[in-house]
Coordinates of C-alpha atoms in Angstrom, one line a residue:
M268 CA 59.6 71.9 164.1
N269 CA 59.6 71.1 160.4
P270 CA 61.6 68.0 159.5
L271 CA 62.0 69.4 155.9
R272 CA 63.9 72.3 157.4
D273 CA 66.0 69.8 159.3
L274 CA 67.2 68.3 156.0
E275 CA 68.4 71.8 155.1
K276 CA 70.5 71.8 158.3
Q277 CA 72.1 68.5 157.1
G278 CA 73.2 70.1 153.9
Q279 CA 70.5 68.5 151.7
S280 CA 68.2 70.4 149.3
I281 CA 64.7 69.4 148.6
W282 CA 63.3 69.8 145.1
L283 CA 59.8 69.1 144.0
D284 CA 59.0 66.5 141.4
F285 CA 55.9 68.2 140.2
I286 CA 54.8 71.3 138.2
T287 CA 51.6 72.8 136.9
R288 CA 50.9 76.4 135.9
Q289 CA 48.1 76.8 138.5
F290 CA 50.3 75.4 141.3
V291 CA 52.7 78.3 140.7
A292 CA 50.0 80.9 140.0
D293 CA 47.9 80.2 143.1
G294 CA 50.8 80.5 145.5
H295 CA 51.2 76.9 146.5
M296 CA 54.8 76.7 145.2
Q297 CA 55.7 79.9 146.9
K298 CA 54.3 78.5 150.2
L299 CA 56.6 75.4 149.9
I300 CA 59.6 77.7 149.3
D301 CA 58.7 79.9 152.3
H302 CA 57.6 77.3 154.8
D303 CA 59.5 74.2 153.8
G304 CA 62.7 75.5 152.2
L305 CA 61.9 74.1 148.8
K306 CA 64.8 74.9 146.5
G307 CA 64.0 73.6 143.0
V308 CA 61.7 71.8 140.7
T309 CA 62.1 68.8 138.3
S310 CA 59.7 67.9 135.5
N311 CA 59.4 65.1 133.0
P312 CA 57.0 64.0 130.3
T313 CA 54.9 62.0 132.8
I314 CA 54.4 65.1 135.0
F315 CA 53.4 67.2 132.0
Q316 CA 51.1 64.5 130.7
K317 CA 49.2 64.4 134.1
A318 CA 49.0 68.2 134.2
F319 CA 47.7 68.6 130.7
S320 CA 45.1 65.9 131.0
A321 CA 43.7 67.2 134.3
G322 CA 40.7 69.6 134.0
K323 CA 40.6 72.7 131.9
E324 CA 43.7 74.5 133.2
Y325 CA 45.4 74.5 129.8
D326 CA 42.4 74.9 127.5
A327 CA 42.9 78.6 126.9
P328 CA 46.6 78.4 126.0
I329 CA 46.0 75.3 123.8
S330 CA 43.2 77.2 121.9
H331 CA 45.5 80.2 121.5
L332 CA 48.3 78.1 120.1
Q333 CA 46.0 76.0 118.0
A334 CA 44.7 79.1 116.3
Q335 CA 48.3 79.7 115.1
G336 CA 48.2 76.4 113.3
L337 CA 50.8 74.7 115.6
S338 CA 51.0 70.9 115.9
A339 CA 50.4 69.1 119.2
E340 CA 54.2 68.7 119.6
R341 CA 54.8 72.5 119.2
I342 CA 51.9 73.3 121.4
F343 CA 53.4 71.2 124.2
E344 CA 56.8 72.7 123.7
N345 CA 55.4 76.3 123.9
I346 CA 53.3 75.6 127.0
A347 CA 56.1 73.7 128.8
I348 CA 58.6 76.5 128.1
Q349 CA 56.2 79.1 129.5
D350 CA 55.6 76.9 132.6
I351 CA 59.3 76.5 133.1
Q352 CA 59.9 80.2 132.7
Q353 CA 57.3 81.0 135.3
S354 CA 58.8 78.6 137.8
C355 CA 62.3 79.9 137.0
D356 CA 61.2 83.4 137.9
L357 CA 59.6 82.2 141.1
F358 CA 62.9 80.4 142.1
R359 CA 65.2 83.2 141.0
P360 CA 65.6 84.6 144.6
V361 CA 66.7 81.2 145.8
Y362 CA 69.1 81.0 142.9
D363 CA 70.5 84.4 143.7
Q364 CA 70.7 83.8 147.4
T365 CA 72.6 80.5 147.0
R366 CA 74.8 82.0 144.3
A367 CA 73.7 79.5 141.6
G368 CA 73.8 76.6 144.1
D369 CA 70.0 76.0 144.1
G370 CA 66.8 77.5 142.6
F371 CA 66.8 75.4 139.4
V372 CA 63.9 74.2 137.3
S373 CA 64.5 71.2 135.0
L374 CA 63.0 70.7 131.5
E375 CA 63.6 67.4 129.7
V376 CA 64.6 66.9 126.1
N377 CA 62.2 64.9 123.9
P378 CA 62.6 61.3 125.3
H379 CA 62.6 59.8 121.8
L380 CA 66.1 61.3 121.5
A381 CA 67.6 59.3 124.3
R382 CA 69.6 57.1 121.9
D383 CA 70.5 60.0 119.6
T384 CA 73.6 62.1 120.7
Q385 CA 73.4 64.8 118.1
G386 CA 69.6 65.1 118.3
T387 CA 69.8 65.4 122.1
L388 CA 72.4 68.1 121.9
A389 CA 70.4 70.1 119.3
E390 CA 67.3 69.8 121.5
A391 CA 69.3 70.9 124.7
R392 CA 70.6 74.0 122.9
K393 CA 67.2 74.9 121.6
L394 CA 65.4 74.5 124.9
F395 CA 68.0 76.3 127.0
D396 CA 68.1 79.2 124.6
A397 CA 64.2 79.3 124.4
V398 CA 63.7 79.5 128.2
K399 CA 66.3 82.2 128.5
R400 CA 66.8 81.8 132.3
P401 CA 70.1 81.2 134.0
N402 CA 68.4 78.8 136.5
V403 CA 66.9 76.4 134.0
M404 CA 68.4 72.9 133.8
I405 CA 68.0 70.8 130.7
K406 CA 67.5 67.1 131.5
I407 CA 69.4 64.7 129.4
P408 CA 69.1 60.9 130.0
G409 CA 72.3 59.3 131.2
T410 CA 72.3 56.8 128.4
K411 CA 75.6 55.8 126.6
E412 CA 74.5 58.0 123.7
G413 CA 73.6 60.9 126.1
L414 CA 77.2 61.2 127.5
G415 CA 78.6 63.0 124.5
A416 CA 75.7 65.4 124.4
I417 CA 76.1 66.1 128.2
E418 CA 79.8 66.8 127.8
Q419 CA 79.3 69.1 124.8
A420 CA 76.3 71.0 126.3
L421 CA 78.2 71.7 129.5
G422 CA 81.2 72.8 127.5
E423 CA 78.9 75.4 125.8
G424 CA 77.7 76.8 129.1
I425 CA 74.3 75.0 129.4
N426 CA 73.1 73.7 132.8
I427 CA 72.4 70.0 132.7
N428 CA 70.5 67.6 134.9
I429 CA 71.6 64.1 133.9
T430 CA 68.6 61.8 134.5
L431 CA 67.9 58.0 134.5
I432 CA 71.1 57.0 136.2
F433 CA 70.9 53.5 137.8
S434 CA 74.3 51.9 137.7
L435 CA 77.5 52.8 139.5
K436 CA 79.4 52.3 136.3
R437 CA 77.2 54.7 134.4
Y438 CA 77.4 57.2 137.2
Q439 CA 81.2 57.2 136.9
E440 CA 80.9 57.8 133.1
V441 CA 78.5 60.7 133.9
M442 CA 81.0 62.3 136.3
D443 CA 83.7 61.9 133.7
A444 CA 81.6 63.5 131.0
W445 CA 80.7 66.4 133.4
L446 CA 84.4 67.0 134.2
A447 CA 85.3 66.9 130.5
G448 CA 82.5 69.3 129.8
L449 CA 83.7 71.8 132.4
E450 CA 87.3 71.5 131.2
K451 CA 86.0 72.4 127.7
L452 CA 84.1 75.4 129.2
A453 CA 87.2 76.5 131.1
K454 CA 89.1 76.7 127.8
A455 CA 86.2 78.2 125.7
G456 CA 86.4 81.5 124.1
P457 CA 83.4 83.9 123.9
L458 CA 80.1 82.0 124.6
S459 CA 76.9 82.3 122.7
A460 CA 74.4 84.8 124.0
G461 CA 72.6 83.6 127.2
R462 CA 75.1 80.8 127.8
L463 CA 76.9 80.6 131.2
P464 CA 80.5 80.9 132.2
L465 CA 82.3 78.2 134.2
A466 CA 81.6 79.9 137.6
A467 CA 77.8 79.9 136.8
V468 CA 77.1 76.7 135.0
A469 CA 75.5 74.0 137.1
S470 CA 74.8 70.2 136.9
V471 CA 73.2 67.5 138.9
A472 CA 73.4 63.7 138.5
S473 CA 69.9 62.2 139.0
F474 CA 70.5 58.7 140.5
F475 CA 67.2 56.7 140.6
V476 CA 66.4 54.8 143.8
S477 CA 63.0 53.1 144.4
R478 CA 62.8 51.5 141.0
V479 CA 65.9 49.5 141.9
D480 CA 64.2 47.9 144.9
T481 CA 61.0 47.3 142.9
L482 CA 62.8 45.2 140.4
V483 CA 65.3 43.5 142.7
D484 CA 62.6 42.7 145.4
G485 CA 60.6 40.9 142.7
L486 CA 63.6 38.8 141.8
L487 CA 64.4 38.1 145.5
E488 CA 60.8 37.0 146.1
K489 CA 61.1 34.4 143.3
K490 CA 64.3 33.2 145.0
N491 CA 62.7 33.1 148.4
R492 CA 65.3 35.5 149.9
P493 CA 63.1 38.0 151.8
E494 CA 65.9 38.9 154.2
L495 CA 67.6 40.8 151.4
M496 CA 64.6 42.7 150.2
G497 CA 64.6 46.5 150.5
K498 CA 68.4 46.9 150.6
A499 CA 69.6 47.1 146.9
A500 CA 68.5 50.7 146.2
I501 CA 69.9 52.3 149.3
A502 CA 73.2 50.3 149.1
N503 CA 73.5 51.3 145.4
A504 CA 72.9 55.0 146.2
R505 CA 75.3 55.0 149.2
L506 CA 78.1 53.7 147.0
A507 CA 77.3 56.4 144.5
Y508 CA 77.7 59.0 147.3
Q509 CA 81.1 57.5 148.1
M510 CA 82.1 57.9 144.5
F511 CA 80.9 61.5 144.6
E512 CA 83.0 62.3 147.6
K513 CA 86.0 60.7 146.0
M514 CA 85.5 62.8 142.8
K515 CA 85.1 65.9 144.9
A516 CA 88.5 65.3 146.6
G517 CA 90.2 64.5 143.3
A518 CA 92.7 66.7 141.4
P519 CA 90.6 67.2 138.3
F520 CA 87.7 68.9 140.2
K521 CA 90.0 70.7 142.6
A522 CA 91.6 72.4 139.6
L523 CA 88.2 73.4 138.2
G524 CA 87.0 74.4 141.6
A525 CA 89.9 76.8 141.9
K526 CA 88.5 78.5 138.8
G527 CA 85.1 78.9 140.4
A528 CA 83.3 75.7 139.1
H529 CA 80.4 74.3 141.0
I530 CA 80.4 70.7 142.1
Q531 CA 77.9 68.3 140.4
R532 CA 75.7 67.2 143.2
P533 CA 74.0 63.8 143.4
L534 CA 70.2 64.1 143.1
W535 CA 68.2 61.2 144.5
A536 CA 65.2 60.6 142.1
S537 CA 62.3 58.2 142.2
T538 CA 62.2 58.4 146.0
S539 CA 58.5 57.8 146.6
T540 CA 58.0 54.4 148.3
K541 CA 56.4 51.9 145.9
N542 CA 56.2 49.0 148.4
P543 CA 53.4 49.7 151.0
K544 CA 55.4 47.5 153.5
Y545 CA 58.2 50.0 153.6
R546 CA 58.1 53.3 155.5
D547 CA 56.7 56.0 153.2
V548 CA 59.8 58.2 153.7
L549 CA 62.3 55.4 153.5
Y550 CA 64.2 56.8 150.5
V551 CA 64.5 60.2 152.2
E552 CA 65.5 59.2 155.7
E553 CA 68.2 56.8 154.4
L554 CA 69.8 59.1 151.9
I555 CA 70.6 62.3 153.8
G556 CA 74.0 63.9 153.4
K557 CA 75.9 67.1 152.6
E558 CA 75.8 68.5 149.0
T559 CA 72.9 66.2 147.9
I560 CA 69.4 66.8 146.6
N561 CA 66.3 64.7 147.0
T562 CA 63.5 65.4 144.5
L563 CA 60.1 64.4 146.0
P564 CA 56.6 64.2 144.7
L565 CA 54.0 66.2 146.8
S566 CA 52.8 63.2 148.7
T567 CA 56.3 62.5 150.0
V568 CA 56.9 66.1 150.8
D569 CA 53.8 66.0 153.0
A570 CA 54.7 62.7 154.6
F571 CA 58.2 63.8 155.5
R572 CA 56.9 67.1 156.9
D573 CA 54.5 65.1 159.0
H574 CA 56.7 62.4 160.4
G575 CA 60.2 62.4 158.8
R576 CA 63.4 62.1 160.8
A577 CA 66.4 64.0 159.6
S578 CA 70.0 62.8 160.4
A579 CA 73.1 62.3 158.4
T580 CA 72.6 58.8 157.2
L581 CA 74.7 58.8 154.0
P582 CA 78.2 58.6 155.5
G583 CA 77.5 55.6 157.7
D584 CA 79.6 52.4 157.5
P585 CA 81.6 52.7 154.2
G586 CA 81.8 48.9 153.9
Q587 CA 78.2 48.0 154.7
A588 CA 76.7 49.1 151.4
Q589 CA 79.2 47.0 149.5
K590 CA 78.6 44.0 151.8
E591 CA 74.9 44.2 151.0
L592 CA 75.5 44.3 147.2
D593 CA 77.9 41.4 147.6
Q594 CA 75.1 39.4 149.4
L595 CA 72.7 40.2 146.5
K596 CA 75.3 38.9 144.0
Q597 CA 75.7 35.7 146.0
A598 CA 71.9 35.3 145.9
G599 CA 72.1 35.5 142.1
I600 CA 71.2 39.1 141.6
D601 CA 73.1 40.6 138.7
M602 CA 73.1 44.4 139.3
D603 CA 74.6 45.1 135.9
Q604 CA 71.6 43.3 134.3
V605 CA 69.2 45.0 136.7
T606 CA 70.4 48.5 136.0
K607 CA 70.5 48.0 132.3
Q608 CA 66.9 46.8 132.3
L609 CA 65.9 49.8 134.5
E610 CA 67.5 52.2 132.1
D611 CA 65.9 50.6 129.0
D612 CA 62.5 50.6 130.8
G613 CA 63.0 54.2 131.9
V614 CA 63.7 55.4 128.4
K615 CA 60.7 53.4 127.1
L616 CA 58.3 54.7 129.8
F617 CA 59.3 58.4 129.3
A618 CA 58.8 58.0 125.5
E619 CA 55.4 56.4 126.1
S620 CA 54.4 59.2 128.4
Y621 CA 55.4 61.7 125.8
D622 CA 53.4 59.9 123.1
S623 CA 50.4 59.7 125.5
L624 CA 50.7 63.4 126.1
I625 CA 50.7 64.2 122.4
K626 CA 47.6 62.0 121.9
S627 CA 45.9 63.8 124.7
L628 CA 46.7 67.1 123.2
E629 CA 45.4 66.0 119.8
A630 CA 42.1 64.9 121.5
K631 CA 42.0 68.2 123.4
K632 CA 42.5 70.2 120.2
E633 CA 39.6 68.4 118.5
A634 CA 37.3 68.9 121.5
L635 CA 38.1 72.6 121.7
K636 CA 37.3 72.9 117.9
V637 CA 33.9 71.4 118.5
T638 CA 33.3 73.8 121.5
A639 CA 34.4 76.8 119.4
R640 CA 32.0 75.8 116.6
N641 CA 29.1 75.4 119.0

């Protein structure tokens, strides 16, 4: 018995929050597809930074691109696109078998554009057209400024993964932008080469989980309210799932669905357990439901395979999640303030990871020059 396969039976897809060129080339990714039912991959600047700085795996392509006179930024972009293309090709059978329901690989826009609507849109177009795969998803942060770019990109036939969603209010705005984008696409004339029609374009809404508990638990500790710790993130996500089900049943999506549109599934992100006192598969076991995705780091994939328990936990008591958030409010926890801080911190951290990646590449370029001279 494989608990990861049991998640599939519950209607949930598992995507991997990890990517390196070697992991694909040596068959490890294919093994996860074959044995565990892995159905997709997400990436972000932090993941690429770790991949680029570890060992000599990327030395040869860096040297090759450096010889062409490319900057560190363009070297990263070229290598990232190649890695995403390689993974898209690996997951193409999953994409075809699920009729564009799964099999996606995500590539994020430059995080420094998170507050720049037009810059984000231009970057999304560029990356989607460069990868040239129907199963690539471009990740756009779900900031206020990102909403317009999300709507327009979907309206042009670009798959979008909306990331860094923390608040229920922002999630509603994300769903509204998604629906508006699909309505644009439904009315669009001829699309640009390589863009996708309504029946093929896909989107997921990446709702972050464990970071919510990390921040809220710290506040609760100061207030000496330990009985409320470890509840905020799951309650927040369960209310988001209720919003998803309401949207799915609503007239706007039903009209689009009748034309072949795919539903925008919730994707639970940041689901590794940060607090060692909590079960290491907590944010998997408590968020299992139909038409959802959980994107996991390798360590959590291994942990759930070993001792995870799969049952439909998302539907549950519809009033319990709201009750728990109400208790947090009574304890002085302002979830609007919490989620705003988490969004701001997330944008900042991704930008810092990108900057660190570029600095690492600059250092690698210099080291390779010295090696070549010697």
